[in-house]
CSV table of C-alpha atoms in Angstrom, one decimal:
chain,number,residue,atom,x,y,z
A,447,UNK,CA,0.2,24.1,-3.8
A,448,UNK,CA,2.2,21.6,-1.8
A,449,UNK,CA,5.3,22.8,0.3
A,450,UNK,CA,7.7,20.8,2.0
A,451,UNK,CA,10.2,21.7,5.1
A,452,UNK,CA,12.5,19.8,7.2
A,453,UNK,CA,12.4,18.5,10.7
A,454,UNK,CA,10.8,21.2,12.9
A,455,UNK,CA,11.3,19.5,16.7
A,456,UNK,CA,8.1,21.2,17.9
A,457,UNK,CA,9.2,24.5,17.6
A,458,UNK,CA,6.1,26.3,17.1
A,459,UNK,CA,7.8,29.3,15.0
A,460,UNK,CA,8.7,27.3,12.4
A,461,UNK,CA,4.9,28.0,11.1
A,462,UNK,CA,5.3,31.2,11.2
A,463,UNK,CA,5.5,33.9,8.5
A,464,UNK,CA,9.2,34.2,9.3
A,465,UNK,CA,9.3,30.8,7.7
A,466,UNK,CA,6.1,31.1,6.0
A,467,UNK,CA,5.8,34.5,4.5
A,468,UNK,CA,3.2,33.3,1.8
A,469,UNK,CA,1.0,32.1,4.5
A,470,UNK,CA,-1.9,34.8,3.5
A,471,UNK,CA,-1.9,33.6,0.1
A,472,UNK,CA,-2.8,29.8,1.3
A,473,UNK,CA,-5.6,27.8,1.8
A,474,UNK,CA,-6.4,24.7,3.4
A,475,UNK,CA,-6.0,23.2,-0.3
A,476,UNK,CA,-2.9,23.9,0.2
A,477,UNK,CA,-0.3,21.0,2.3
A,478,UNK,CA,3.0,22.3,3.7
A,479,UNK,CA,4.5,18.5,4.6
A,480,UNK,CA,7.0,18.1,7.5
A,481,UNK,CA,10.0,15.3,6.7
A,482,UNK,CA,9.5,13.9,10.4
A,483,UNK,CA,10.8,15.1,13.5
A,484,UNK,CA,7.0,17.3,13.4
A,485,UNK,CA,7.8,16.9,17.5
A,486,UNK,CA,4.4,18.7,18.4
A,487,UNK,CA,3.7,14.8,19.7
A,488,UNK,CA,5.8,14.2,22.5
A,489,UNK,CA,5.5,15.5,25.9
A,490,UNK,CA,1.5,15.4,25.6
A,491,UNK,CA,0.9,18.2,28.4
A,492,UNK,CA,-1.5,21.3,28.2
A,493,UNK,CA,1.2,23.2,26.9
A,494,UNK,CA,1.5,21.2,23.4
A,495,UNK,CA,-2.3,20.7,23.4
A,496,UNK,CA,-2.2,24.4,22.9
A,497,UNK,CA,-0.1,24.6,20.5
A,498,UNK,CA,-1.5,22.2,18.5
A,499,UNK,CA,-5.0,23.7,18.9
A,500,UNK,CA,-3.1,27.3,17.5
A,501,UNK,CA,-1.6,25.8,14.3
A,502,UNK,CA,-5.2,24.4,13.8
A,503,UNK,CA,-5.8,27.6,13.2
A,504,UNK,CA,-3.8,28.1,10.1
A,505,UNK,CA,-5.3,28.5,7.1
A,506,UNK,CA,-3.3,25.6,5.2
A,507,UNK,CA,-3.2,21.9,5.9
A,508,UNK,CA,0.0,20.2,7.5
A,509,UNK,CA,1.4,16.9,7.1
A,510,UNK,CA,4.3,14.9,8.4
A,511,UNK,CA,5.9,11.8,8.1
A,512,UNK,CA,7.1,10.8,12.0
A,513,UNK,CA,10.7,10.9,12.3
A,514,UNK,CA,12.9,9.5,15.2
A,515,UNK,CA,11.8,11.9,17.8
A,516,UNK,CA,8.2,11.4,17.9
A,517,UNK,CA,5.8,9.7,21.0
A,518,UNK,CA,4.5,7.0,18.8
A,519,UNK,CA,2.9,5.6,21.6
A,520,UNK,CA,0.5,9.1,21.8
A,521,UNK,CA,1.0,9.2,18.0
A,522,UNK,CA,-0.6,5.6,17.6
A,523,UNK,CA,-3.7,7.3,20.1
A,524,UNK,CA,-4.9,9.5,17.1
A,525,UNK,CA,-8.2,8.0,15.1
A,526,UNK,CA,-6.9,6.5,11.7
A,527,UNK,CA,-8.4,7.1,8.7
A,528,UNK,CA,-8.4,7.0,4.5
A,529,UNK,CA,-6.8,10.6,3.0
A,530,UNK,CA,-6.3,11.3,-0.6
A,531,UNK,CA,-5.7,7.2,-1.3
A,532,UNK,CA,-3.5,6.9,2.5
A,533,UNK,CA,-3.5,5.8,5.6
A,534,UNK,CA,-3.1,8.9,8.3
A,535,UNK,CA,-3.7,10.1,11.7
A,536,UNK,CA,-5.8,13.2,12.5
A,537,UNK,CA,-4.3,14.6,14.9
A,538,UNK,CA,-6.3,18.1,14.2
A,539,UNK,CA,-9.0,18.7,11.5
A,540,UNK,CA,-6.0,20.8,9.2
A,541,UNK,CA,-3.0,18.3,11.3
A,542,UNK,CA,-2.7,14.8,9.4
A,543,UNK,CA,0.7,12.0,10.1
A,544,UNK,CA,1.0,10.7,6.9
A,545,UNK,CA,1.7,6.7,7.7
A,546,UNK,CA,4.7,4.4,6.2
A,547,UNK,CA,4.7,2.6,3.0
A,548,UNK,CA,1.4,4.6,1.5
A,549,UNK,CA,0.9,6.5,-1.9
A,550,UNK,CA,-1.0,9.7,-1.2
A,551,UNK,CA,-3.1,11.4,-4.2
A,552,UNK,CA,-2.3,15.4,-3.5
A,553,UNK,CA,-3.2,18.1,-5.8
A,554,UNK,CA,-2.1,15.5,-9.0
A,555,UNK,CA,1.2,13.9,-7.4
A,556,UNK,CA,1.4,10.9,-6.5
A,557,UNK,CA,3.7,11.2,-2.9
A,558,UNK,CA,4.9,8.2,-1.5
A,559,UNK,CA,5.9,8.2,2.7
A,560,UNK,CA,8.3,6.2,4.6
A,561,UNK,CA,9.1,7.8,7.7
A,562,UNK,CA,11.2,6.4,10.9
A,563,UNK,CA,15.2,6.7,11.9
A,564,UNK,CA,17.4,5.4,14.6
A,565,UNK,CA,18.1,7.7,17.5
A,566,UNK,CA,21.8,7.9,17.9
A,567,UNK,CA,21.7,9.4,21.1
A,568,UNK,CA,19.3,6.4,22.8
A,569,UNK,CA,21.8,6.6,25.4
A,570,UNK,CA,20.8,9.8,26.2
A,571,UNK,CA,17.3,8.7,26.3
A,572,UNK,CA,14.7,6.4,28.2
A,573,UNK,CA,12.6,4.2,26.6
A,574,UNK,CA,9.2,4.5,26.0
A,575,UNK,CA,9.8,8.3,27.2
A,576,UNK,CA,12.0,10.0,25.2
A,577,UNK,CA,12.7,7.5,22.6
A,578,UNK,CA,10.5,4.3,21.0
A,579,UNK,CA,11.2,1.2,19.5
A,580,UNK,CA,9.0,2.1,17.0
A,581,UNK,CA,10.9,4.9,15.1
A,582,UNK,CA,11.9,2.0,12.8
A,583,UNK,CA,10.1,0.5,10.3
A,584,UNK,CA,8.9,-3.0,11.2
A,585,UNK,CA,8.6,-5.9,8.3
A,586,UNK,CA,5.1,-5.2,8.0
A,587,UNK,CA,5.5,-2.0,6.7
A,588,UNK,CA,8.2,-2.6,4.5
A,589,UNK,CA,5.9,-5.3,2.5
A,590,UNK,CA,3.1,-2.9,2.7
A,591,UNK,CA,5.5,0.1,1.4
A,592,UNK,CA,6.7,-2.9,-1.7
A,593,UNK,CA,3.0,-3.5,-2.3
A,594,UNK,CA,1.9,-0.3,-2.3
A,595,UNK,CA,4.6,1.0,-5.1
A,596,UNK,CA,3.5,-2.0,-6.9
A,597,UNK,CA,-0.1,-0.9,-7.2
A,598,UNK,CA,1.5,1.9,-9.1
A,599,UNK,CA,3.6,0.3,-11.3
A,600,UNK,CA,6.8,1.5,-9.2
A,601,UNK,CA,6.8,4.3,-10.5
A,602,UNK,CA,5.6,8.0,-7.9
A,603,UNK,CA,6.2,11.7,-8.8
A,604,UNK,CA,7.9,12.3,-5.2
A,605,UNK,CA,9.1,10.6,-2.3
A,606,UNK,CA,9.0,11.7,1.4
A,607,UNK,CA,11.0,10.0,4.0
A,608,UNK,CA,12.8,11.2,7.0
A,609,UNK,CA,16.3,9.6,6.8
A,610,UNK,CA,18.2,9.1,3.4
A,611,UNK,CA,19.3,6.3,1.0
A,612,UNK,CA,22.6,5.0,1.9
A,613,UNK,CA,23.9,6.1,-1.4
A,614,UNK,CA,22.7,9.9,-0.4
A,615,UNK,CA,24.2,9.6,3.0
A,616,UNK,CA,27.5,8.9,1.3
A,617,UNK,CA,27.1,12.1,-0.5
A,618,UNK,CA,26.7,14.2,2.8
A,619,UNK,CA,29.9,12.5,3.4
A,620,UNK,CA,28.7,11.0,6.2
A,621,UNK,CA,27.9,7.3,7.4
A,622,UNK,CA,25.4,5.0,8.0
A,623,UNK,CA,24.5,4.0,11.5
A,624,UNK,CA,24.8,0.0,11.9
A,625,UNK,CA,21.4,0.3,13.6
A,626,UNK,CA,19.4,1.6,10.6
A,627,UNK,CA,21.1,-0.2,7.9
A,628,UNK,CA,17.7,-2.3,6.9
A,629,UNK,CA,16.1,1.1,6.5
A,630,UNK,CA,18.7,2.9,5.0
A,631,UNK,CA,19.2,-0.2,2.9
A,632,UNK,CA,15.5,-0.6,2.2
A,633,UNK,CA,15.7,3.1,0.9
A,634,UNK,CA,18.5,2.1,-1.0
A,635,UNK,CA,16.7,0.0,-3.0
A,636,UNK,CA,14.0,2.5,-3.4
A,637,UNK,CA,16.5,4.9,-5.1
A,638,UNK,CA,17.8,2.2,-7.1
A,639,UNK,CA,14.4,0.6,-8.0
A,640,UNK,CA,11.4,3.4,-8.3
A,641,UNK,CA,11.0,5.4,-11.0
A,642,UNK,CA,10.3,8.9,-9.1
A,643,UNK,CA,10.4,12.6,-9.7
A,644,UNK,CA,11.8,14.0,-6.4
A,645,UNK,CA,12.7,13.3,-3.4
A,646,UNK,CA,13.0,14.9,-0.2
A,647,UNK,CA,14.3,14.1,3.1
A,648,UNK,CA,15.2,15.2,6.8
A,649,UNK,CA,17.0,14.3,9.9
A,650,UNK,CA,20.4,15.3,8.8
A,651,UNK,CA,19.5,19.3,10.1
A,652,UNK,CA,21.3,20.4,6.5
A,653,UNK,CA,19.8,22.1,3.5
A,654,UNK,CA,21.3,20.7,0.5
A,655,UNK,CA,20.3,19.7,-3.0
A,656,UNK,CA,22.3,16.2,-3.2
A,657,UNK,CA,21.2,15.8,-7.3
A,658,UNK,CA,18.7,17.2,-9.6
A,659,UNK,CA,16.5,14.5,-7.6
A,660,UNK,CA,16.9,14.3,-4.0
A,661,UNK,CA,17.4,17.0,-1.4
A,662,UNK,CA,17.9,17.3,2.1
A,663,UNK,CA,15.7,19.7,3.9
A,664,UNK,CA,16.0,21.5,7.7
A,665,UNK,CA,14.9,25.2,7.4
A,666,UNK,CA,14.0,25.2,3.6
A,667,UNK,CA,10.3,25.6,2.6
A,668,UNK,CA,10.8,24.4,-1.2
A,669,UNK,CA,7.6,24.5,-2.7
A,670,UNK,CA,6.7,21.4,-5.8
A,671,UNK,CA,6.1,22.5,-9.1
């Protein structure tokens, strides 16, 4: 089966059976997918490193897309490789980051990723430590992410991204930030564009199904029929 949560900001209990209360039942067949902000990528000190090795220990696989508040630059460290027709980063043998703009093959759905955001709170923040330029998309992925959706005839069974469409961030009754509007915008056209079954996102720390389509995630694990 394939599950999907929202942002979990490295906190470690958010894979457990508090969240997870099927977890005896699952395999590592089985993908619970994180819509960015995974955050077990950031500080790089013994402390994460251990954590990391513990939820290697699970008996399912986890994915992510990266979010805004991930260290790309460690991130970017991890060998890349081919996984289920994608480009990803091991981080662990059971740990994959799921890379912008590809179409993964999982258990019969076709999933297409986009992560990135802006970080509103850069101010907050130093670069190349707690924030990096490259939590947005560059133009490279975005024609890799068109080309990719071309190869299957624009058309996926569900999307994964870690910010929202402009058109869904309307519906949260909320705003675009003037920094993101090419990716917002991009995803836009996306919703506009694609043919696609579902589609789930994060960063907006709010559980709410927008449409029959699209749904925001934080604390939900929905699971895809």
């Amino acid at each position: 089966m394939i599950y999907i949560t929202g942002d979990t900001h490295g906190e470690r209990e958010r894979f457990s059976t508090e969240y997870i209360p099927f977890e005896k039942d699952l395999t590592r067949d089985d993908v619970v997918i994180v819509c960015g902000d995974f955050g077990f990528i950031f500080t790089c000190d013994k402390e994460e490193r251990r954590v990391l090795d513990k939820l290697s220990k699970k008996p399912y696989t986890i994915c992510f897309v990266d979010g805004n508040h991930e260290n790309f630059h460690a991130l970017f460290e991890y060998p890349e490789e081919q996984w289920c027709g994608g480009r990803v980063h091991r981080i662990r043998k059971n740990i994959l980051h799921l890379m912008r703009g590809q179409v993964f093959e999982i258990q019969d759905k076709s999933i297409f990723t986009f992560g990135g955001a802006y970080s509103v709170d850069r101010c907050l923040r130093t670069l190349n430590e707690s924030y990096w330029l490259e939590e947005l998309p560059d133009n490279p992925q975005y024609k890799e992410a068109t080309e990719f959706l071309e190869k299957h005839n624009n058309k996926v069974d569900i999307i994964l991204t870690h910010t929202a469409p402009v058109t869904m961030i309307h519906y949260l009754k909320a705003y675009p930030d003037a920094h993101d509007v090419e990716l917002t915008g991009f995803l836009d056209w996306i919703y506009r564009e694609i043919d696609f079954g579902k589609w789930y996102f994060g960063h907006w720390h709010t559980d709410l199904q927008l449409n029959e389509k699209v749904r925001a995630l934080y604390y939900d694990v929905v699971r895809v029929e």
